[in-house]
Coordinates of C-alpha atoms in Angstrom, one line a residue:
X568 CA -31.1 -14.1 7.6
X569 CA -27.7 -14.4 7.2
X570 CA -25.9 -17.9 6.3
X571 CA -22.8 -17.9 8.6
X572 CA -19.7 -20.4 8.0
X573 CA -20.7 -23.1 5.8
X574 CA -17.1 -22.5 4.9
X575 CA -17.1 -19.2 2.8
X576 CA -20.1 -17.5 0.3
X577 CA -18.4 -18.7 -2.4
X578 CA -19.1 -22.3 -1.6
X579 CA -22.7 -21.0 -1.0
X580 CA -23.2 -19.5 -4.8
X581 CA -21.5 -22.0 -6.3
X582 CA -23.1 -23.6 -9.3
X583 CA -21.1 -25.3 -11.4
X584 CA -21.0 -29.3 -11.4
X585 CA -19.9 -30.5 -8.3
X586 CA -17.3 -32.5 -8.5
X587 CA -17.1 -35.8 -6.3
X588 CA -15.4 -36.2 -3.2
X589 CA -11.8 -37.8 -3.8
X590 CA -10.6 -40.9 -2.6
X591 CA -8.4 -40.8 0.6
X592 CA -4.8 -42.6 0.4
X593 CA -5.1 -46.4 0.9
X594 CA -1.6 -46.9 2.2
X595 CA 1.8 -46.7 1.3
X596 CA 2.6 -45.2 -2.0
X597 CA 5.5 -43.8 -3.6
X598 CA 6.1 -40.7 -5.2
X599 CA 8.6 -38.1 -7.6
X600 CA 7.1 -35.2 -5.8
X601 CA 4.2 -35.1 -2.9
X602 CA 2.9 -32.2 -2.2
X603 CA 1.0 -31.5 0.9
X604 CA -1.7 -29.3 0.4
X605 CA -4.6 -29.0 -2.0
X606 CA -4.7 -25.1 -2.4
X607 CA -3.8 -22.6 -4.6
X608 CA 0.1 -23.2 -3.6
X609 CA 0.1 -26.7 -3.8
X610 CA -2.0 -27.3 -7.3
X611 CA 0.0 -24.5 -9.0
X612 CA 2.9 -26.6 -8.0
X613 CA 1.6 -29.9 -9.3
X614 CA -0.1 -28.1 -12.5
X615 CA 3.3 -26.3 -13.7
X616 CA 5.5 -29.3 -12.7
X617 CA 3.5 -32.0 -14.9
X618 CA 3.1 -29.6 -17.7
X619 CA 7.2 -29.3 -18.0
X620 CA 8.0 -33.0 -17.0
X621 CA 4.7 -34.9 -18.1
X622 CA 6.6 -38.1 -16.3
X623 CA 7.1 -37.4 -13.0
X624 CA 4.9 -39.1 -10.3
X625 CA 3.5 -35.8 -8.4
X626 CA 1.1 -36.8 -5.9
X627 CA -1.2 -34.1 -3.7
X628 CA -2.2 -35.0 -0.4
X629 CA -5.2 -32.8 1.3
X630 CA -6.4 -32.8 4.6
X631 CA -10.1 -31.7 3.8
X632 CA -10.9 -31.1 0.0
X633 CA -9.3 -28.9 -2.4
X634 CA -9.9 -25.3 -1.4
X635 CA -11.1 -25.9 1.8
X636 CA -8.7 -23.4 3.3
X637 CA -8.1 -19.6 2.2
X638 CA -8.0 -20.6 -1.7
X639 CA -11.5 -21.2 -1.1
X640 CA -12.5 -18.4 1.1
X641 CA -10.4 -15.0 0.8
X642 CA -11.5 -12.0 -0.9
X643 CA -11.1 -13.0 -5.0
X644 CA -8.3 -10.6 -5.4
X645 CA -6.3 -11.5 -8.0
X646 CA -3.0 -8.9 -7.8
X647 CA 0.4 -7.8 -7.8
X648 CA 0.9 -7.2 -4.0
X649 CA 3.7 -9.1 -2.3
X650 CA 4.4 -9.5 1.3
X651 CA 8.0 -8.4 2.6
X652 CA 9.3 -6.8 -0.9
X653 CA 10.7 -3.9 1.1
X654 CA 12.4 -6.1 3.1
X655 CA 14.0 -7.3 0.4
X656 CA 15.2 -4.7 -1.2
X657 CA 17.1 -4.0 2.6
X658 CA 18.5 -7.7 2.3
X659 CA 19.3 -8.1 -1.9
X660 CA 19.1 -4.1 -3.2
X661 CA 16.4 -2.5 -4.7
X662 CA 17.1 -3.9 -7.9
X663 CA 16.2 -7.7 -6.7
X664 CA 13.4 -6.0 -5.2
X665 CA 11.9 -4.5 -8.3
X666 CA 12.6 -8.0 -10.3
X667 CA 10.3 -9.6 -7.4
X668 CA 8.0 -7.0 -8.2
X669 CA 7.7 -7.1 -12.1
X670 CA 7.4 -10.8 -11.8
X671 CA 4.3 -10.0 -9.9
X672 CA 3.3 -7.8 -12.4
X673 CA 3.3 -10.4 -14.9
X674 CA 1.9 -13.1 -12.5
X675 CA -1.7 -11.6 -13.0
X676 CA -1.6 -11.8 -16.7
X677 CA -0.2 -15.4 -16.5
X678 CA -3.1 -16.3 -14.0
X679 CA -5.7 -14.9 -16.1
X680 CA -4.3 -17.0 -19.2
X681 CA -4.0 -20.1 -17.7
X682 CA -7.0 -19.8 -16.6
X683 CA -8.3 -19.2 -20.0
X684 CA -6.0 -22.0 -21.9
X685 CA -7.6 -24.8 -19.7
X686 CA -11.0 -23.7 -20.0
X687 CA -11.7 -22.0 -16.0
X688 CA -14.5 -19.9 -15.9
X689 CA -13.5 -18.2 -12.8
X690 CA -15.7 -15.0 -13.6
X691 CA -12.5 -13.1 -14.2
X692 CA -12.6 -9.0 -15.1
X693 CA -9.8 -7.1 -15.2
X694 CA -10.9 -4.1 -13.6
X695 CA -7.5 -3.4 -11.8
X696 CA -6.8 -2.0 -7.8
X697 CA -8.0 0.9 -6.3
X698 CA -6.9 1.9 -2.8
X699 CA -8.4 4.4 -1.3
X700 CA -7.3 7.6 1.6
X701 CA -10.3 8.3 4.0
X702 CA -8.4 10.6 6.9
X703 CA -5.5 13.2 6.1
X704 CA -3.6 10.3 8.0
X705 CA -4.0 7.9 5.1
X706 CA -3.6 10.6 2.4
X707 CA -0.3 10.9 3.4
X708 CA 0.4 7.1 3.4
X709 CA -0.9 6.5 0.2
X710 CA 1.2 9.2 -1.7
X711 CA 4.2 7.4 -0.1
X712 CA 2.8 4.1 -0.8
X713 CA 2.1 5.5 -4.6
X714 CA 5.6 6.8 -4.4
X715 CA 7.0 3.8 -3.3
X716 CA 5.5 1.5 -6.2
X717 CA 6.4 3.9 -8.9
X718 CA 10.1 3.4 -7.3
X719 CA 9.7 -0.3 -8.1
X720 CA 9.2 -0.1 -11.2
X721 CA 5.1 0.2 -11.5
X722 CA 4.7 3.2 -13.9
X723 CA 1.6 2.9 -15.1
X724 CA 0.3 3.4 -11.6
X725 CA -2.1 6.4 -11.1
X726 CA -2.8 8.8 -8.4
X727 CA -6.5 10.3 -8.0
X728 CA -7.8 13.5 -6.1
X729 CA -11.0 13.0 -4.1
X730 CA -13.1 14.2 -6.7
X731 CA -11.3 11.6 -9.0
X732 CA -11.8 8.5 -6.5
X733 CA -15.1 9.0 -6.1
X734 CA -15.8 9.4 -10.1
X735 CA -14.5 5.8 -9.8
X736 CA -16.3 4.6 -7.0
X737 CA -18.3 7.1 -4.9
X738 CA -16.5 5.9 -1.5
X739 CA -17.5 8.3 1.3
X740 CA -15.3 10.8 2.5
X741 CA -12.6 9.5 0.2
X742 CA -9.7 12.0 -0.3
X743 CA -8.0 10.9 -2.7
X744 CA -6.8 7.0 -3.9
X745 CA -4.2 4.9 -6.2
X746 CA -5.1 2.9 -8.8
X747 CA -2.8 -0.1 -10.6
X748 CA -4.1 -2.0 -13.7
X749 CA -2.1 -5.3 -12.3
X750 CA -5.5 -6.7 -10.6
X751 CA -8.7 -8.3 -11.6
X752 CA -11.7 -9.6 -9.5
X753 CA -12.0 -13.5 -9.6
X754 CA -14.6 -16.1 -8.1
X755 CA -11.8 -17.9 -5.7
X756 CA -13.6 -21.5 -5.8
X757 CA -13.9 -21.5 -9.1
X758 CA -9.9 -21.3 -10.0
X759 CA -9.3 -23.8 -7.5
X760 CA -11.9 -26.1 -8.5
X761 CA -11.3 -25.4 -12.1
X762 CA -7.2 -25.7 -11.3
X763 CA -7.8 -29.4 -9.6
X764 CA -9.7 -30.4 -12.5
X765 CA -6.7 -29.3 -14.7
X766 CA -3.8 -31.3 -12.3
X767 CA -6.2 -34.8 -12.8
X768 CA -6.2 -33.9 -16.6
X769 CA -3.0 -34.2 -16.8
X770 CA -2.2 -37.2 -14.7
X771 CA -1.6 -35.7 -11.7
X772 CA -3.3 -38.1 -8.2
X773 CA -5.2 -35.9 -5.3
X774 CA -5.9 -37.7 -2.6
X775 CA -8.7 -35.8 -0.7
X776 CA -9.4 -36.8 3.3
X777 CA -6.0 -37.2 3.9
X778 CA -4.5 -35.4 6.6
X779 CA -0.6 -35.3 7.1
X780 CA 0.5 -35.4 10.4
X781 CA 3.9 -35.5 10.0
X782 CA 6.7 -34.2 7.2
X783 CA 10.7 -35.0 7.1
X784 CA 12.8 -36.3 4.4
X785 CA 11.6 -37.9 1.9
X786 CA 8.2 -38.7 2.8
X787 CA 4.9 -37.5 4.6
X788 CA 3.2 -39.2 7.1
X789 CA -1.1 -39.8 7.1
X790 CA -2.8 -42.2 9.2
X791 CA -3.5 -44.0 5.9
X792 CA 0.1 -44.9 4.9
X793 CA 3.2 -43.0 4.2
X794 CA 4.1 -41.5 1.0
X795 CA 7.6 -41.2 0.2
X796 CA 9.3 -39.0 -2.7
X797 CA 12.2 -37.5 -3.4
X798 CA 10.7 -34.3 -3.0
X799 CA 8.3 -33.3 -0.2
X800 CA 6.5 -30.0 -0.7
X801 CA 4.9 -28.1 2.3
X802 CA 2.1 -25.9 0.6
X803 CA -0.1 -25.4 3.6
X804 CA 0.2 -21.8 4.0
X805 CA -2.3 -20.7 7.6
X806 CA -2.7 -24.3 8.5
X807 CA 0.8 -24.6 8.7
X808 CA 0.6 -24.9 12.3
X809 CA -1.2 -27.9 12.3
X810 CA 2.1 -30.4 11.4
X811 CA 4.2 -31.7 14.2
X812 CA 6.9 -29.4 14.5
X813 CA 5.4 -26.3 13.2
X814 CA 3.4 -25.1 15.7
X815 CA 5.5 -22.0 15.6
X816 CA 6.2 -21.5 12.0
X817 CA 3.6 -19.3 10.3
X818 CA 0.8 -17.4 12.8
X819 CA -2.8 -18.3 11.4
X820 CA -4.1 -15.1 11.4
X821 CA -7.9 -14.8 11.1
X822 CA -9.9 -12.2 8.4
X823 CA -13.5 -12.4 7.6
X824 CA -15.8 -10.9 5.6
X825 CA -19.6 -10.9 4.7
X826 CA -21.3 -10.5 1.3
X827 CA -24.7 -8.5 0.9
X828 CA -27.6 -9.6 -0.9
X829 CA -27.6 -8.4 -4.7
X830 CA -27.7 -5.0 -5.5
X831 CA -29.7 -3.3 -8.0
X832 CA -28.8 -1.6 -11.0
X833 CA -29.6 2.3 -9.6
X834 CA -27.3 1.6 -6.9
X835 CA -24.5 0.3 -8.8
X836 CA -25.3 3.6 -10.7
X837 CA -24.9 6.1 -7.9
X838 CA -22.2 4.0 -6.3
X839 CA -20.3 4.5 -9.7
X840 CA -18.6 1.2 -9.6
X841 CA -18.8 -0.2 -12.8
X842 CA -15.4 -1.3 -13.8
X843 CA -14.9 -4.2 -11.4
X844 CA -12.2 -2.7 -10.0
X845 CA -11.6 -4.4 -6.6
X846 CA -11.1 -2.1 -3.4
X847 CA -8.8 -1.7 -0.7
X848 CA -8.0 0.8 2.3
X849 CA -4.6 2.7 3.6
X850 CA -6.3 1.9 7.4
X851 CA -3.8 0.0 9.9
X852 CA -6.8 -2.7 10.1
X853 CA -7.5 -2.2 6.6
X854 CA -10.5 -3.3 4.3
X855 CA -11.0 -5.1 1.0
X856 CA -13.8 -5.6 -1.0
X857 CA -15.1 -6.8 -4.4
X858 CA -18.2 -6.7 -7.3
X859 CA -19.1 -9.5 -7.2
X860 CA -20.3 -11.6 -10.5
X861 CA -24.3 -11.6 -9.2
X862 CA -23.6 -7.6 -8.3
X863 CA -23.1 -8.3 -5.1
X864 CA -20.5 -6.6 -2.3
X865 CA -18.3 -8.5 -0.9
X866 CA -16.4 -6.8 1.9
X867 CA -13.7 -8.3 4.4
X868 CA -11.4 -7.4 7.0
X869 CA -9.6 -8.5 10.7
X870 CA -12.6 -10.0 13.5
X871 CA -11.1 -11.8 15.9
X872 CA -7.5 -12.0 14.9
X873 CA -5.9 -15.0 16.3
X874 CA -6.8 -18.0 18.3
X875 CA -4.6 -18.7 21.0
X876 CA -2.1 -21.9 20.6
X877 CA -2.8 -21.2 16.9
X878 CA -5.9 -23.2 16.4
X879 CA -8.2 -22.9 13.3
X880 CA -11.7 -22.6 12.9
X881 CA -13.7 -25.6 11.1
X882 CA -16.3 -24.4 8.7
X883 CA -16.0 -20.9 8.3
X884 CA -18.3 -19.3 11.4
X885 CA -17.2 -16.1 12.5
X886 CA -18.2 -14.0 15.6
X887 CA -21.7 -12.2 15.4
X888 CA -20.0 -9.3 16.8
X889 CA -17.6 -9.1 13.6
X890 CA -20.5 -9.4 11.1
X891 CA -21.9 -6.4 13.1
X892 CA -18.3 -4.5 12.3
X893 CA -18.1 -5.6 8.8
X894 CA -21.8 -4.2 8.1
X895 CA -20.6 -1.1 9.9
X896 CA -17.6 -0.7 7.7
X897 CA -19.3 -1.2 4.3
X898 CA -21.9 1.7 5.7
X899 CA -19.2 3.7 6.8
X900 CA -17.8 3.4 3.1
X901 CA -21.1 3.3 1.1
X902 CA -23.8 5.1 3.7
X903 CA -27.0 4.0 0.6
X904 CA -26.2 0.7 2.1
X905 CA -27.6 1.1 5.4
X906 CA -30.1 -1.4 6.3
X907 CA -28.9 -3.5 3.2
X908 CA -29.6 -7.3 3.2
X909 CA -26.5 -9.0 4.7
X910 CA -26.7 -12.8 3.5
X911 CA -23.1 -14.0 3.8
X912 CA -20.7 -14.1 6.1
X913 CA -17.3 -16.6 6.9
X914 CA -13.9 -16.4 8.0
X915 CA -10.4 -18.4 7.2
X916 CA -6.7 -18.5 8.0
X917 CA -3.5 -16.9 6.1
X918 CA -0.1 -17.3 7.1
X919 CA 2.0 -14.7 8.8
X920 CA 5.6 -15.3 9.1
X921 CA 7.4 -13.6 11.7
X922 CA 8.9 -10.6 9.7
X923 CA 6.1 -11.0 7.2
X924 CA 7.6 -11.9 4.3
X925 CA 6.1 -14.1 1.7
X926 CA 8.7 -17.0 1.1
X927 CA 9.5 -20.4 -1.6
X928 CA 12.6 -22.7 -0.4
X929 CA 13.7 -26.4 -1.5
X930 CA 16.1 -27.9 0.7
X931 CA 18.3 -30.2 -1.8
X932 CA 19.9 -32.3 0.8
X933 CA 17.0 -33.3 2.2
X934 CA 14.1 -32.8 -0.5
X935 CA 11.7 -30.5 1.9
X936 CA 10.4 -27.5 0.2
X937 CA 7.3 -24.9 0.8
X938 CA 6.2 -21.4 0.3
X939 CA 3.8 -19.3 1.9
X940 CA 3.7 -17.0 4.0
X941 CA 1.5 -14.4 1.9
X942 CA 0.1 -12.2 4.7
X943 CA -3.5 -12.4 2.6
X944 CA -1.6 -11.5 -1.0
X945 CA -1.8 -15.5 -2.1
X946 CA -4.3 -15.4 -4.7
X947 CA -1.7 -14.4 -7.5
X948 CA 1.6 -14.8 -5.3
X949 CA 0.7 -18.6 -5.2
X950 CA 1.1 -19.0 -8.5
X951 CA 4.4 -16.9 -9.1
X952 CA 5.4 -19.8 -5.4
X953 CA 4.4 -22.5 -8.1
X954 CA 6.3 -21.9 -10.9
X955 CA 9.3 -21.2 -8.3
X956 CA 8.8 -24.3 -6.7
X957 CA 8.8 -26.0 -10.4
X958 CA 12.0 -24.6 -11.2
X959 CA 13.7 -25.5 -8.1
X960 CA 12.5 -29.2 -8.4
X961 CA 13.4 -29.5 -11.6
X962 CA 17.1 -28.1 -10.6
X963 CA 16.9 -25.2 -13.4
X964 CA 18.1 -22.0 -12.9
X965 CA 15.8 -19.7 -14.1
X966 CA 15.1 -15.8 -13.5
X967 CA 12.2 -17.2 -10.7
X968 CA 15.0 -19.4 -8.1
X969 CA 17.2 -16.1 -8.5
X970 CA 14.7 -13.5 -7.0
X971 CA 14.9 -12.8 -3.6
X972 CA 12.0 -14.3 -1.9
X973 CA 13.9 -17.6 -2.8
X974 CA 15.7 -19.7 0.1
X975 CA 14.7 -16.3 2.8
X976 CA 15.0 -17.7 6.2
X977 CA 12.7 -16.3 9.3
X978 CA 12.5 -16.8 12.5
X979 CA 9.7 -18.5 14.8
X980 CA 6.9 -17.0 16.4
X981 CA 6.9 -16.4 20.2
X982 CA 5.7 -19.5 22.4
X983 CA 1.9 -18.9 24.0
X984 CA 1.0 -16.8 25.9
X985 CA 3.1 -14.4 24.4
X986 CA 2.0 -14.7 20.8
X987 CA -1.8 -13.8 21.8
X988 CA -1.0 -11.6 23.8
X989 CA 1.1 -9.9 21.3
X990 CA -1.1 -9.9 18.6
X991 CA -4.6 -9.0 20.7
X992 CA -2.1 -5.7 21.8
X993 CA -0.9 -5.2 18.4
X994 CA -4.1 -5.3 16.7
X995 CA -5.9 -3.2 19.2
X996 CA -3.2 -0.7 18.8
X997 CA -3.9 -0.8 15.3
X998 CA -8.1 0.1 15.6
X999 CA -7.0 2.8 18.3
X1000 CA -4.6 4.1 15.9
X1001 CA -7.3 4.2 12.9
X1002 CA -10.1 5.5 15.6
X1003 CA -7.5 8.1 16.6
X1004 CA -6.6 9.5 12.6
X1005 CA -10.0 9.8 12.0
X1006 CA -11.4 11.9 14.7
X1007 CA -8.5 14.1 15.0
X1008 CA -8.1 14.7 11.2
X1009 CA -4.4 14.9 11.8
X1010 CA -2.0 14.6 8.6
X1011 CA 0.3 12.4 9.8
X1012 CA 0.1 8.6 11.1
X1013 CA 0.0 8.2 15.2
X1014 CA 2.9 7.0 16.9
X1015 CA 0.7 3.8 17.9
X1016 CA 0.9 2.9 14.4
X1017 CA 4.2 3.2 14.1
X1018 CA 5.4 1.5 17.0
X1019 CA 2.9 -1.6 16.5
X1020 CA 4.5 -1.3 13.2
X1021 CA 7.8 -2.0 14.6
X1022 CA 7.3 -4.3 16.8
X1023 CA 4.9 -6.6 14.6
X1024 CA 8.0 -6.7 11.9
X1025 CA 5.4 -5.8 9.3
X1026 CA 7.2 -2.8 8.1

């Protein structure tokens, strides 16, 4: 039987010590820094800003519990993809572009030590990215993509023939796939548990059960009192929509995934994955999947996309009808599967800014920051948005406030009906377009694609 919501599988297999629920905010406080938010954005924030001024007053305010939202949910992908770094080199040169990228580069390492310097066990393995071509269609994109990355500045990339992809992991009909070493396979909960744990350490004050209905200058308003700080940093990423004022912001876009039951060691051994390697697609409505610690699957990807007037789910439930598509895809990649015990399954928001570009600001004059906007790449880009957000607090300049995600500017979504009625279109465009390359076998990518492409602003 499967266990559907109870926010994600993670939550479900986790076995650590649980740590107690948090005390709300009692009424008015003051603050050097709040930070609203108690995710991966917002405790990197907290965590790097105590540890370089151990006197400021930095105070986290969180609407549920920490990692409630996608830090607690997504796909335990810890690498070096950000959203909008082609756009970026349009906007600053490729140069700018390629120092975005090598800082994301080195944000994996810097993860994976923190994470070892404060004592996480986040059952990290370094096992690297492999995307994988399934269709002549997504040949071709991936030895542009694999192009592309080389260009900026990733050279110890590598390309793979079919029979080279599947010596790594024996993917069906896989022609051929690209493999960085910037990645590594995490348990999501535990670095945000872990990361919490590490803020309060080192004096930092969560208040948990406390939503924030309301940001501007200088402080941020809960039904429990008002805290007010110099600073005031948004770090709510695909529940941004949920403040007054920001309905329009950042599009919570819905992915979901399912995990199966554990698998046995003679089908890890004719499945060939035995590196840890986490997996990803060149499909429009792509896939991405991990090993799990317990040698499990853990396989996600786009259900139900959107919910009109931006609404969020509550505990993770997703659509019966998407855990049937999910099972369908990990058969479609791994046919031994079929029939395979499906235990888990959940769903959660990430945040899509209109030309879908991962962003960190701070506003001086008025002491309202955020970043976000990740487009599902948060795990590791959250921490690079921490350390930015750090700097910029602290009023250094450093090599993070000069790349070019800094200060980027977008504009809003579309008012409803227009914005579901966009993305429904777009995204059925997009499972046409992947329906269409793989029954035609043609080498290059449909039209669709490319016009949903354009119109989206995701390319």
């Amino acid at each position: 039987m499967t266990i559907n919501g109870g926010i994600s599988f993670w939550y479900a297999t986790d076995h650590t010590a649980a740590q107690p629920p948090r005390a709300p905010l009692t009424g008015h406080s003051t603050a050097d820094v709040v930070i609203v938010g108690g995710g991966y954005t917002g405790l990197w924030t907290a965590y790097y800003l105590k540890t370089s001024a151990p006197d400021l007053r930095v105070t986290v305010l969180e609407k549920k519990f920490c990692g409630y939202g996608a830090s607690g949910r997504n796909g335990g992908w810890l690498y070096n993809g950000i959203a909008g770094r082609n756009r970026y080199a349009e906007l600053h040169g490729h140069q700018a572009a390629r120092r975005l990228q090598r800082a994301m580069n080195d944000t994996v390492t810097e993860v994976i030590d923190m994470a070892t310097k404060e004592g996480i066990d986040a059952d990290v393995r370094r096992g690297g990215v492999l995307e994988v071509a399934r269709t002549p269609a997504q040949l071709g994109r991936l030895k542009a993509f694999h192009a592309t990355e080389l260009d900026f500045g990733e050279t110890d990339r590598e390309l793979y023939d079919a029979t080279d992809t599947r010596a790594r992991i024996d993917v069906a009909d896989a022609v051929g796939s690209s493999w960085t070493p910037h990645g590594a396979r995490i348990h999501p909960l535990k670095l945000v548990k872990g990361l919490a744990t590490a803020c309060e350490r080192l004096g930092v004050v969560i208040h948990e059960s406390t939503p924030v209905t309301e940001i501007s200058p200088r402080q941020a308003v809960t039904p429990y009192g008002t805290v007010r700080a110099p600073y005031v940093l948004r770090c709510t990423e695909g529940f941004t929509a949920a403040l007054k004022g920001h309905k329009r912001a950042w599009l919570p876009m819905n992915s979901s995934m399912i995990a199966t039951a554990p698998l046995p060691p003679e089908v890890w051994s004719r499945l060939g994955w035995s590196d840890a390697a986490t997996l990803g697609d060149m499909a429009h409505a792509y896939m991405y999947a991990q090993r799990t610690a317990d040698d499990r699957i853990a396989i996600g990807g786009r259900g139900v996309p959107y919910r009109f007037g931006s609404r969020t789910d509550t505990d993770g439930t997703t659509q019966p009808s998407t855990i049937t598509s999910l099972t369908d895809l990990l058969t479609s990649f791994f046919p031994i599967l079929t029939g395979v015990e499906i235990t888990h399954a959940w769903s959660g928001v990430l945040g899509v800014p209109r030309d879908w570009c991962a962003t960190v600001t701070l506003d001086r004059t008025t002491g309202l920051g955020w970043a976000g906007g990740y487009v599902g790449s948060g795990v590791a880009t959250s921490n690079l948005a921490g350390r930015t957000l750090r700097d910029l607090v602290l009023g250094d300049t450093t090599e993070l406030t000069t790349l070019p995600w800094v200060n980027h500017r977008v504009r809003r979504w579309e008012p409803e009906p227009f914005r579901w009625l966009g993305v429904q279109a777009l995204y059925a465009a997009y499972r046409e377009a992947d329906r269409h390359e793989a029954s035609t076998h043609r080498p290059t990518t449909t039209p669709l694609a490319r016009l949903a492409d354009r119109i989206s602003g995701r390319h």
